[in-house]
Coordinates of C-alpha atoms in Angstrom, one line a residue:
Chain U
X254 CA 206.2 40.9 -10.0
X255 CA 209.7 39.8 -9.7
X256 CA 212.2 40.7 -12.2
X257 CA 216.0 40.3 -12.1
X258 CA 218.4 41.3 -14.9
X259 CA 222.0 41.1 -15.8
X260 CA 222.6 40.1 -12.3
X261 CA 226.3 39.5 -11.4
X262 CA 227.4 37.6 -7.8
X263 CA 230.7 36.6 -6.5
X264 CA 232.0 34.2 -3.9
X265 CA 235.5 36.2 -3.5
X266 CA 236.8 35.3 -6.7
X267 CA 234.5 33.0 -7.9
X268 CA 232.1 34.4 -10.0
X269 CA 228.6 32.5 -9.1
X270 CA 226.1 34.0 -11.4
X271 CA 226.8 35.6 -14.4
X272 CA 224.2 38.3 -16.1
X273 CA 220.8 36.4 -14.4
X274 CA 218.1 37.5 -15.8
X275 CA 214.8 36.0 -14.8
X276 CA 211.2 37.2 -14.4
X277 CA 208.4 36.1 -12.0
X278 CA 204.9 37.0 -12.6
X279 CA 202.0 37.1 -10.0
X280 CA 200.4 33.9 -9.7
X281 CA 202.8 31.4 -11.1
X282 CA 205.3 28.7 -9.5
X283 CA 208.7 29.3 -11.5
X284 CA 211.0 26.8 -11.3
X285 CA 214.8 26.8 -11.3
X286 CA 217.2 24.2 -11.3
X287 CA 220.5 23.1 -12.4
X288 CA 223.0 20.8 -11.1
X289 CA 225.0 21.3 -8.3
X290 CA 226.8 24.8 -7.5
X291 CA 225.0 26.2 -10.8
X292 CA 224.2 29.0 -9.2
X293 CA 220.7 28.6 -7.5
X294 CA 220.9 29.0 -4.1
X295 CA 223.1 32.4 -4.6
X296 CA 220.1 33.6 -7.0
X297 CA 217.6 33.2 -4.1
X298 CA 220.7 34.7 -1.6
X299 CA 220.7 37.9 -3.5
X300 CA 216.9 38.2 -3.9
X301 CA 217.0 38.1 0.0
X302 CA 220.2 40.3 0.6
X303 CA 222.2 37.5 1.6
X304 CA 224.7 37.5 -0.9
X305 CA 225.8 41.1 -2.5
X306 CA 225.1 41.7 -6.0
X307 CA 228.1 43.4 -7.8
X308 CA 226.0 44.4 -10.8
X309 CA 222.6 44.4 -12.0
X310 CA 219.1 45.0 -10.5
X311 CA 216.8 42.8 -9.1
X312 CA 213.4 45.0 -8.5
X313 CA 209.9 43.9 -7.0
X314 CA 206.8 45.6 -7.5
X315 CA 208.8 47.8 -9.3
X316 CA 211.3 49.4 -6.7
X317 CA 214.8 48.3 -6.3
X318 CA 215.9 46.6 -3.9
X319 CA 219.0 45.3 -5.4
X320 CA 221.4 44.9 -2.2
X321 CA 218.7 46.0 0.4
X322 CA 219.3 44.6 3.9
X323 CA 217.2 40.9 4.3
X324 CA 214.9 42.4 7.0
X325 CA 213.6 45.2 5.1
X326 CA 213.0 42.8 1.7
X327 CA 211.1 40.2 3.8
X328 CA 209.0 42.7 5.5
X329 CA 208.3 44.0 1.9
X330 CA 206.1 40.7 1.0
X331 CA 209.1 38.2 0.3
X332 CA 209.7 34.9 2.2
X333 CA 212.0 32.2 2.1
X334 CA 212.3 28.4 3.3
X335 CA 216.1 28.2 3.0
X336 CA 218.3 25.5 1.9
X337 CA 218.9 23.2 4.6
X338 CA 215.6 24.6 6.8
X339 CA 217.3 26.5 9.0
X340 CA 214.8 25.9 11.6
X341 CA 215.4 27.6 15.1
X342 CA 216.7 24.4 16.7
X343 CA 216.3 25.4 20.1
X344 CA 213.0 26.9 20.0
X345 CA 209.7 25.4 20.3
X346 CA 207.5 24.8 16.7
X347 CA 204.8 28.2 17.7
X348 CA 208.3 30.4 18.8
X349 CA 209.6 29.5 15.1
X350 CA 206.3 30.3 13.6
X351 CA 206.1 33.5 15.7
X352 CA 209.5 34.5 14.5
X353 CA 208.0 34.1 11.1
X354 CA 205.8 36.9 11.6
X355 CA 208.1 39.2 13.1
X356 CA 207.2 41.7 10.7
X357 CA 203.7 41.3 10.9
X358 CA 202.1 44.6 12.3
X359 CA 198.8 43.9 11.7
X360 CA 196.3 43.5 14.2
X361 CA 194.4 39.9 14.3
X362 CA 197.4 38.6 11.2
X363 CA 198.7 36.8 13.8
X364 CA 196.4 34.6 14.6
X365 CA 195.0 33.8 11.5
X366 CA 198.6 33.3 10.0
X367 CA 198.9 30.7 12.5
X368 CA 195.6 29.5 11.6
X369 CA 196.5 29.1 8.1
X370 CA 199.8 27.3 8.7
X371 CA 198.1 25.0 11.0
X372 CA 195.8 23.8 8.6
X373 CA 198.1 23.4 5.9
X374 CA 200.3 21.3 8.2
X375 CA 198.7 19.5 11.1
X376 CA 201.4 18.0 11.9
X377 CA 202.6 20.9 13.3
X378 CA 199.8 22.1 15.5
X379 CA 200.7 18.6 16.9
X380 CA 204.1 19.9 18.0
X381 CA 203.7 23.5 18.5
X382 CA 205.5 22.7 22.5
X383 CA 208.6 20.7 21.3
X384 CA 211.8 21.8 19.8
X385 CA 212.1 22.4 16.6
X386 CA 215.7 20.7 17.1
X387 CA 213.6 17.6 17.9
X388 CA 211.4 17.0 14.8
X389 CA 212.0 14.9 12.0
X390 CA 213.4 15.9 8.3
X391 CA 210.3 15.9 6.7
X392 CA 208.5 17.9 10.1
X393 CA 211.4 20.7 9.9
X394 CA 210.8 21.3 6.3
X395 CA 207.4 21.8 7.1
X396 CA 208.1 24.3 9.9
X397 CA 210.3 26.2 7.4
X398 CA 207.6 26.4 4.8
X399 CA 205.0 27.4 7.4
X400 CA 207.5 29.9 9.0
X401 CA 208.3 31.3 5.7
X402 CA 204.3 32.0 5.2
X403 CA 203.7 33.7 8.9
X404 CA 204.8 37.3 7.1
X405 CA 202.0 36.4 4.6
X406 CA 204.5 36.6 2.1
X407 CA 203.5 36.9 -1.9
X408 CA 206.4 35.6 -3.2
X409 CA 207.2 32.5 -1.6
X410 CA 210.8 31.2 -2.5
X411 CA 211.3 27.6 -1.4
X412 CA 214.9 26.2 -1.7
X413 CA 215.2 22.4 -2.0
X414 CA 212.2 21.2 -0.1
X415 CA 212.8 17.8 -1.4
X416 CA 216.0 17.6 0.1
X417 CA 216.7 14.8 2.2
X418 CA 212.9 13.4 2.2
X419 CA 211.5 10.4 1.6
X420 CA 209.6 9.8 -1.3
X421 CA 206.2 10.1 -0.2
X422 CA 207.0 12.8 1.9
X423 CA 208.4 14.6 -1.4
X424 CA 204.8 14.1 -3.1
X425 CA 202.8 15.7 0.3
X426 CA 205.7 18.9 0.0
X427 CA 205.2 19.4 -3.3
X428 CA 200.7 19.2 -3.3
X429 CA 201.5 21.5 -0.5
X430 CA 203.2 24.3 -2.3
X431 CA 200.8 23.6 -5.3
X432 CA 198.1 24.5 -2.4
X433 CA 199.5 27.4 -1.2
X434 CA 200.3 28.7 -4.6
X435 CA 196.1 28.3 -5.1
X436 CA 196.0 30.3 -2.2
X437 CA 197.6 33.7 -4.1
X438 CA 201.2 33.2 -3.7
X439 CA 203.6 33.0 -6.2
X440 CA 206.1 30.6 -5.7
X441 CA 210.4 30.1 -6.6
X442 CA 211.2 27.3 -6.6
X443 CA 214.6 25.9 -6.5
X444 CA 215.1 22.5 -6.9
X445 CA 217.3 19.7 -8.0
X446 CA 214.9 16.7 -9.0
X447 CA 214.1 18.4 -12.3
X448 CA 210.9 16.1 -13.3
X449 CA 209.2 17.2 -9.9
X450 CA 210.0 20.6 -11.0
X451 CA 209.2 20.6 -14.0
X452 CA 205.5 19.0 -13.7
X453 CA 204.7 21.6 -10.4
X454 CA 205.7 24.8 -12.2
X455 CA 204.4 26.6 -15.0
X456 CA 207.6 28.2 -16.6
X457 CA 211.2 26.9 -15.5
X458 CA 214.4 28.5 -15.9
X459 CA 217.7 25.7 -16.2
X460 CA 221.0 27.6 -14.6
X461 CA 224.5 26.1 -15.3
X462 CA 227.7 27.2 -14.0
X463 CA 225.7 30.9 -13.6
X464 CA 224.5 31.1 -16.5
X465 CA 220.8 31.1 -17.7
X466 CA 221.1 28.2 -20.4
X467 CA 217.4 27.9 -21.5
X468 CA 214.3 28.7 -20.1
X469 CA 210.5 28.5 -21.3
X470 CA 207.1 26.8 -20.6
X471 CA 208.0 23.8 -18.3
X472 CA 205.7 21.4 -20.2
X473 CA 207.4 22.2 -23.1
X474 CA 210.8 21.7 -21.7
X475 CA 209.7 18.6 -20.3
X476 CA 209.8 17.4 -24.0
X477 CA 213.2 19.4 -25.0
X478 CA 216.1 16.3 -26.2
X479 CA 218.9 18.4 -24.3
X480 CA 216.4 19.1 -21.0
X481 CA 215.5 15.3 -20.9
X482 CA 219.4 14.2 -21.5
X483 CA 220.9 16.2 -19.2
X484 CA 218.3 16.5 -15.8
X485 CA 215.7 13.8 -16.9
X486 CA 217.6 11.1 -17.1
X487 CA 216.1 9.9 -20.4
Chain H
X44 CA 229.4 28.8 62.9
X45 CA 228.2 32.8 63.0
X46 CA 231.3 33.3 60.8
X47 CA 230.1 30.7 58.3
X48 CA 226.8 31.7 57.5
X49 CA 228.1 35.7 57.6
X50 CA 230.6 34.9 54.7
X51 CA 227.8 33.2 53.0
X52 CA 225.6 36.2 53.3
X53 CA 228.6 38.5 52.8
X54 CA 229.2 36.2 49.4
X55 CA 225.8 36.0 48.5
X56 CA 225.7 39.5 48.2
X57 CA 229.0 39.8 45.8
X58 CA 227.9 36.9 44.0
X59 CA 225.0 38.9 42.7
X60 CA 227.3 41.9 41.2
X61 CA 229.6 39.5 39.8
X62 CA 226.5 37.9 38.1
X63 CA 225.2 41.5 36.9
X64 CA 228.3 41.8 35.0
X65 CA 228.4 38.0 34.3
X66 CA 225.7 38.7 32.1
X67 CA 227.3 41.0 29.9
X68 CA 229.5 38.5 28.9
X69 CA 227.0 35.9 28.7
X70 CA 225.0 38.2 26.8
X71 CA 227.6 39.8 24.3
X72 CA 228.9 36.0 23.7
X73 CA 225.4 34.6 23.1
X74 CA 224.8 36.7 19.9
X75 CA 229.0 37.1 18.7
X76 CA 230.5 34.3 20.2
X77 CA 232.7 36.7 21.1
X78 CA 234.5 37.4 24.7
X79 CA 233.8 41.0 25.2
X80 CA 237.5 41.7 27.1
X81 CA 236.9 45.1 27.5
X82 CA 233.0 44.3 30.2
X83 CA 235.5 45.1 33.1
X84 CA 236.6 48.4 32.1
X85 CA 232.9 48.9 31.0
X86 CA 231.9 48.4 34.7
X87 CA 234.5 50.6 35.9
X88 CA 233.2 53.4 33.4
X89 CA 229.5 52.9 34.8
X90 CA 230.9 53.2 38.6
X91 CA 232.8 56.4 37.3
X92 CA 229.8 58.0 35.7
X93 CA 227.9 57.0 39.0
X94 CA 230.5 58.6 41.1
X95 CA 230.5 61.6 38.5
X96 CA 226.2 61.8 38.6
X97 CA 226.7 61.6 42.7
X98 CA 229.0 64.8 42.6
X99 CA 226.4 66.7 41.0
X100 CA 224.4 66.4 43.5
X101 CA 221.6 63.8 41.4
X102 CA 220.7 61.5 44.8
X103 CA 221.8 57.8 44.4
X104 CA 218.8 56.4 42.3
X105 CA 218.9 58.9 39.6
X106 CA 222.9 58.8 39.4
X107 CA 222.8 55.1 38.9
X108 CA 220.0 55.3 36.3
X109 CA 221.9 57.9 34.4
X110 CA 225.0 56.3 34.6
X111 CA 223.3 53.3 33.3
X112 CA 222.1 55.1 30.3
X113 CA 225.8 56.3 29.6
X114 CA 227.2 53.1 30.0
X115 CA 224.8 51.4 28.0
X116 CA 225.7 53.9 25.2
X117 CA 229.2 53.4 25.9
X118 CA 228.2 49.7 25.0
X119 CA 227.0 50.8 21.6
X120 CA 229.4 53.1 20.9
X121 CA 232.1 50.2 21.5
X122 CA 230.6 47.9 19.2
X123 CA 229.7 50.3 16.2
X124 CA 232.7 52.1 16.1
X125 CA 235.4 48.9 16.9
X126 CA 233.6 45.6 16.5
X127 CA 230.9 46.2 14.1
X128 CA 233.5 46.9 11.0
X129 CA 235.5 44.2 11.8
X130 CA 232.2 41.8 11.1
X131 CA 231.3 43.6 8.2
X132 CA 234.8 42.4 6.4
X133 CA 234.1 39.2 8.4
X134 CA 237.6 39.2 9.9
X135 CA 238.8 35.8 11.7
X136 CA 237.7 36.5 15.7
X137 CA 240.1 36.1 17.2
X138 CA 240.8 40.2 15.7
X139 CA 237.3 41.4 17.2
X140 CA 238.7 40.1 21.1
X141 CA 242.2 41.5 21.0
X142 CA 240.0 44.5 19.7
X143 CA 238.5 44.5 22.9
X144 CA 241.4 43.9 24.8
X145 CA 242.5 47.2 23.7
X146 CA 238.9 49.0 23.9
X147 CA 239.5 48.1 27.3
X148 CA 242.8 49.9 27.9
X149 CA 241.5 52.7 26.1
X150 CA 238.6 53.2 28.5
X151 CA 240.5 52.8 31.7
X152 CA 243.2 55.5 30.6
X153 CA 240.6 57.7 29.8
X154 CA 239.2 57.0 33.5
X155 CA 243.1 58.3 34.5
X156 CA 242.9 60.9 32.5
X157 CA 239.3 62.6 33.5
X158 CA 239.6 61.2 36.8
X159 CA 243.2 60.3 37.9
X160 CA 244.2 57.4 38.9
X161 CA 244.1 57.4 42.8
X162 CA 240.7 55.5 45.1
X163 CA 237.9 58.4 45.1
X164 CA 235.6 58.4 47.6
X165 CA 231.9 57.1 47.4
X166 CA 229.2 58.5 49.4
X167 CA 228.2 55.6 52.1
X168 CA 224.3 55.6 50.4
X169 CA 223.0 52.6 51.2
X170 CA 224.0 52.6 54.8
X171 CA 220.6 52.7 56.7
X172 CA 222.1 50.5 59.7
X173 CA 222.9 47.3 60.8
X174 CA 220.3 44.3 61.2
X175 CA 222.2 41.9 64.1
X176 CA 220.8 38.4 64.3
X177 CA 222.6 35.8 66.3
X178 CA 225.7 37.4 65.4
X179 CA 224.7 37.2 62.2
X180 CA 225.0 41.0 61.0
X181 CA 223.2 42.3 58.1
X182 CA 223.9 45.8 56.4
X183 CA 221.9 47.5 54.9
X184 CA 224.1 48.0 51.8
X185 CA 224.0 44.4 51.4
X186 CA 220.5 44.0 51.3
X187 CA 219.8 46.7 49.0
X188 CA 222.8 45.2 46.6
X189 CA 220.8 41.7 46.5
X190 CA 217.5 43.5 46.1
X191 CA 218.6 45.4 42.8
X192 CA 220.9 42.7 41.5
X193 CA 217.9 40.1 42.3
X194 CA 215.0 42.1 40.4
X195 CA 217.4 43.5 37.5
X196 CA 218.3 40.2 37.0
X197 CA 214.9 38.5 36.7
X198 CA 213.5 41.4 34.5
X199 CA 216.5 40.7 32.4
X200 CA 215.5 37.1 32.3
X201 CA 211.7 38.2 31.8
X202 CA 212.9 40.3 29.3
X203 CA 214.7 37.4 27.1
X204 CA 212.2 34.8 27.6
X205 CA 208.7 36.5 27.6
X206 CA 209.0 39.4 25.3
X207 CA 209.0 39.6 21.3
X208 CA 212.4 41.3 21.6
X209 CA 213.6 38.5 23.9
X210 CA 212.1 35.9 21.7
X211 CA 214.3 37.5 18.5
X212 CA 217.6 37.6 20.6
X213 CA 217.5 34.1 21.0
X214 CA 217.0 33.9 17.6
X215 CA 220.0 35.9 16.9
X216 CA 221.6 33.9 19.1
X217 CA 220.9 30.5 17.0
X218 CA 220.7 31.7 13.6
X219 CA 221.9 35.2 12.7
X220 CA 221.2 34.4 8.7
X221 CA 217.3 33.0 9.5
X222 CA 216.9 35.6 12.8
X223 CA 217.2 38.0 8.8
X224 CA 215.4 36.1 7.2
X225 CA 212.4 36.2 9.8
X226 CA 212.4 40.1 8.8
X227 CA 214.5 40.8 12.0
X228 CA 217.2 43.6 12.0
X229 CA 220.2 42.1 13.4
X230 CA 222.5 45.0 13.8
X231 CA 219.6 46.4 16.2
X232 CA 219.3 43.0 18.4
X233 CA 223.0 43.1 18.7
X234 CA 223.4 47.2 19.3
X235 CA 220.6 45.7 22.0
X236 CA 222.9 43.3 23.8
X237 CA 225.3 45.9 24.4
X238 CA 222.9 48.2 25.6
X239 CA 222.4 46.0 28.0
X240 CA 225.2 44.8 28.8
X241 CA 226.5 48.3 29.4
X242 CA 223.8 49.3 31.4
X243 CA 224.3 46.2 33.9
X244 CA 227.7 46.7 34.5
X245 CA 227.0 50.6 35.5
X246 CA 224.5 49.1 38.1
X247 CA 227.2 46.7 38.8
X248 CA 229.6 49.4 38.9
X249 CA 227.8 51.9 40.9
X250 CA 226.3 49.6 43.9
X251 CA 229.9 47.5 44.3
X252 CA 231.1 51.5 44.3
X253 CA 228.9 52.0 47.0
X254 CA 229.3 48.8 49.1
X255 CA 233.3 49.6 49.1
X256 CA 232.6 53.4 48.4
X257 CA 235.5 53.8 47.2
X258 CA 236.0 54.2 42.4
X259 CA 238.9 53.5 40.5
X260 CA 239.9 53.4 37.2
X261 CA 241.4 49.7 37.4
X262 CA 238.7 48.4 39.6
X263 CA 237.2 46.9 36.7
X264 CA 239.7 44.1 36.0
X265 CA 239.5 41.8 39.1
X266 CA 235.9 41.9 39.1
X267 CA 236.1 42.0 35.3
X268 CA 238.0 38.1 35.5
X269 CA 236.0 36.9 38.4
X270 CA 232.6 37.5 36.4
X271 CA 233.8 36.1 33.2
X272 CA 234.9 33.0 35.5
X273 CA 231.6 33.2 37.0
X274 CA 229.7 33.0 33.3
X275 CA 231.7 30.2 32.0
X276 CA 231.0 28.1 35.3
X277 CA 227.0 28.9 34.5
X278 CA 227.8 28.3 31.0
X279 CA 228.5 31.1 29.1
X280 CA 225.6 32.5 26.7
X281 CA 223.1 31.1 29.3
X282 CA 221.8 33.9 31.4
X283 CA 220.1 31.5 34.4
X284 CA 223.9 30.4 34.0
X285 CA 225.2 33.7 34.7
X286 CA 223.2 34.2 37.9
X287 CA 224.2 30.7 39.5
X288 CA 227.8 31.4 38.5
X289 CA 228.0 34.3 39.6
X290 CA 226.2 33.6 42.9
X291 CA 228.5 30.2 43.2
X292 CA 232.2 32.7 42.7
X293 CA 231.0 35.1 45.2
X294 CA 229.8 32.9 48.1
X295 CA 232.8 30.1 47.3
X296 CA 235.4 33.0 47.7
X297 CA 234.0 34.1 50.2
X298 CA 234.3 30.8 52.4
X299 CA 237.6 30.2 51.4
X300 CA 238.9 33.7 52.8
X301 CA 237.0 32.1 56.1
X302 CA 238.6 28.7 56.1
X303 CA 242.2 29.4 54.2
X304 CA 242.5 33.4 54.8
X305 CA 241.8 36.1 52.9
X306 CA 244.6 36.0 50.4
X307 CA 243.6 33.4 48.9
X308 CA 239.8 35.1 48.1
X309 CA 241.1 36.2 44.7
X310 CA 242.6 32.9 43.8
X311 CA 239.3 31.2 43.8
X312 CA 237.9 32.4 41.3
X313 CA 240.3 31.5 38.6
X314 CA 240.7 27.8 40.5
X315 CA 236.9 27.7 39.8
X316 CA 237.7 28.1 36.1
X317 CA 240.3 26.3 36.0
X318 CA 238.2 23.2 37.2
X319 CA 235.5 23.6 34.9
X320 CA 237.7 23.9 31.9
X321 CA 239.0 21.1 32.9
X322 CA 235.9 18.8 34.1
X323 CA 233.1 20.6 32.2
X324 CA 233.8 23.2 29.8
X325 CA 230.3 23.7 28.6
X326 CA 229.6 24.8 31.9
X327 CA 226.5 24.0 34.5
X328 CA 223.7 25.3 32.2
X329 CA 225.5 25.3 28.6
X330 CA 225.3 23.0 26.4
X331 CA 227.5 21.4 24.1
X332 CA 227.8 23.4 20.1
X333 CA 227.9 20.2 17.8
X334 CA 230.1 21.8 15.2
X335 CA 229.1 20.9 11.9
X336 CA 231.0 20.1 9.3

């Protein structure tokens, strides 16, 4: 569905990813992770057109769209729930959800994209009048999960949904995105607390300093000496 | 006591130009954070091209409608050809306002240059008599300048707040990188904003053109510092603030040329924004940016 290769990505001088190759199929969740300023975030930046590839393709459905601008890759069928959230702050929870489906041309998707989010987070449709600004940690990364699905995206690329929660509200994330990747859509997932990662996806790709160091079957990794050294804390 | 509520009236009615053009600023700054020096010269370009549309013979409504169309273009032109490279190599901004500084010299040269420099005539449109009430006197011109400013204003509001397209400039305006990642193509919101902009100043332009009927190429700047003044008072990037600022700088000049004489009309303005700089810098409507570090 997804496939990148020999992708190149620079920070000025820095050179953040260095010949990524990684492949998505329809249907799974793929994880990636890797420690801090590995190059995860920039992978899911140049997916999106966010960050300029300087070499390499990344291609979707087959066709190109290796330094596309963002709006025309996320009207193509790709969403994102950036790092951080990113919410709207000064918009109400249904004008964030509505941006979500800005692309939507569809007639009646509207309303049954907001029917889906809804009941995949009802704590939401609690607050669909208050600003986004206003909600809690765990309440924004719902909104930016929920906004990400209004396009009815089929690849869904979450970045650090865990970020910042607490424990519990980490579990309820991460049965969420096992849900919605029941419902059809295939799922990126970038994330730092590797065991979560590791037992939600079914293949996993480990990143350090831009480079693609191993990747495979997450359960086997979850059994690999190096893998459990160096992110599992074993 | 006549006087007093005349040079309220009388202020009331430049308040509303200076908040037509207020917007553009408040509009422009919203999306860029940007101070879009050249808005006066704008305004004086979309009086020009009124006073241009007038001398072919086009009656007043068209001429002002086309010359809003030019000006709005105008707009775009100035941001695609000067301001949107210099975001594109994400230059510091303090480069994109000199930038406009000099888009604005540029425009009001080319005014001397197509239409020399000297006062030009405006045909006295709007002049349908005299409404006298308790010596109280109301022109006509006056109450046709607060009945366009008034409903151009609130369809600009409508516009912002109640439309899709309003609903993704205020997302602009928060977030450029998620307003992109919501599928939303942020060169066109922001080639947008300067249509507007543009085309509010020509209205601007053309009905202050007609109130004084007289065009020149440097009646821009005054009016051009007056309304900034105006939009940081509302707050600027707020359009409600706009209005009230603009409203406030035209009918608090307006009283001081009554109580301390008329030299000192210009002066207000800039006391105004002094003051606020000093006692509230966010403005009446703005609010404070938490910068984040």
């Amino acid at each position: 569905m997804l496939k990148i290769s020999g992708l190149n990505a620079f920070y000025d001088n820095v050179h953040a990813l260095k010949s990524v190759d990684l492949e998505i199929k329809q249907g799974e969740i793929v994880s990636l992770i890797g420690s801090n300023g590995a190059g995860k975030t920039t992978t899911l930046s140049c997916i999106c057109g966010l960050v300029a590839a300087r070499s390499g393709s990344i291609t979707y459905r087959d066709k190109d769209i290796t330094n596309s601008p963002t709006h025309k890759i996320i009207s193509g069928g790709i969403g994102l729930a950036p790092e951080g959230r990113e919410v709207f702050p000064g918009l109400t929870v249904e004008e964030n959800l509505r941006l979500g489906a800005y692309a939507r041309r569809d007639p009646g998707g509207l309303a049954d994209a907001y029917s889906r989010v809804y009941d995949l987070f009802p704590r939401l449709k609690e607050r669909t009048a208050q600003a986004a600004g206003t909600l809690s940690g765990g309440e924004q990364q719902m909104l930016a999960i929920g906004r990400a699905l209004m396009s009815g995206p089929e690849l869904l690329l979450l970045d650090e949904p865990s970020l910042g929660l607490a424990p519990n509200l980490v579990l309820m994330i991460f049965e969420l995105i096992r849900e919605i990747n029941k419902q059809g859509v295939t799922i990126l997932l970038v994330e730092q607390n590797a065991n979560l990662a590791l037992y939600t996806s079914n293949r996993t790709y480990v990143l350090e300093t831009g480079h693609v160091v191993i990747s495979g079957e997450s359960r086997d990794l979850l059994k690999d000496e190096g893998i459990k050294k160096a992110y599992l804390g074993q | 006591m006549a006087d007093f509520v005349q040079q309220i009236l009388n202020g009331f009615a430049l308040g509303l130009a200076y908040a037509l053009v207020a917007v553009g600023y408040s509009l422009v700054f919203g999306i860029l954070r940007l101070i879009n020096f050249s808005h006066g010269s704008v305004y004086a370009f979309g009086a020009h091209a009124a006073f241009f549309m007038v001398g072919l013979h086009f009656g007043p409504v068209p001429a002002i409608i086309a010359a809003m169309l030019i000006t709005g273009v105008l707009g775009v032109v100035i941001d695609r050809t000067a301001l949107a490279p210099l975001r594109k190599k994400k230059s510091v901004s303090i480069a994109a306002l000199v930038t406009t500084l000099g888009i604005s010299s540029i425009i009001q040269n080319m005014l001397v240059v197509i239409f020399g420099s000297q006062r030009k005539p405006f045909p006295d449109f709007f002049n349908f008599g005299t409404l006298e009430l308790g010596g109280v006197r109301l022109g006509s011109r006056q109450l046709v300048m607060v009945t366009v400013s008034l409903a151009l204003l609130l369809l600009l509001l409508m516009v912002v707040n109640k439309t899709k397209v309003g609903l993704a400039m205020r997302a602009t305006a928060q977030n450029q990188k998620a307003a992109a990642l919501m599928g939303i193509n942020v060169n066109n919101i922001i080639t947008l904003t300067f249509l507007m902009g543009g085309a509010s100043a020509a209205i601007a332009g053309g009905m202050v053109g007609g109130y004084y009927q007289i065009v020149y190429p440097s009646m821009g700047f005054m009016i051009g510092l007056k309304a900034f003044a105006a939009s940081v008072l509302g707050g600027i990037g707020s359009l409600p603030g706009a209005l009230v600022g603009g409203l406030l700088v035209g009918v608090i000049e307006s009283l001081a040329a009554l109580f301390f004489g008329s030299n000192y009309r210009d002066a207000t303005a800039f006391i105004i924004l002094i003051a606020v700089l000093i006692f509230r810098p966010a403005g009446l409507f703005g609010k404070k940016e938490v910068v984040k570090v």
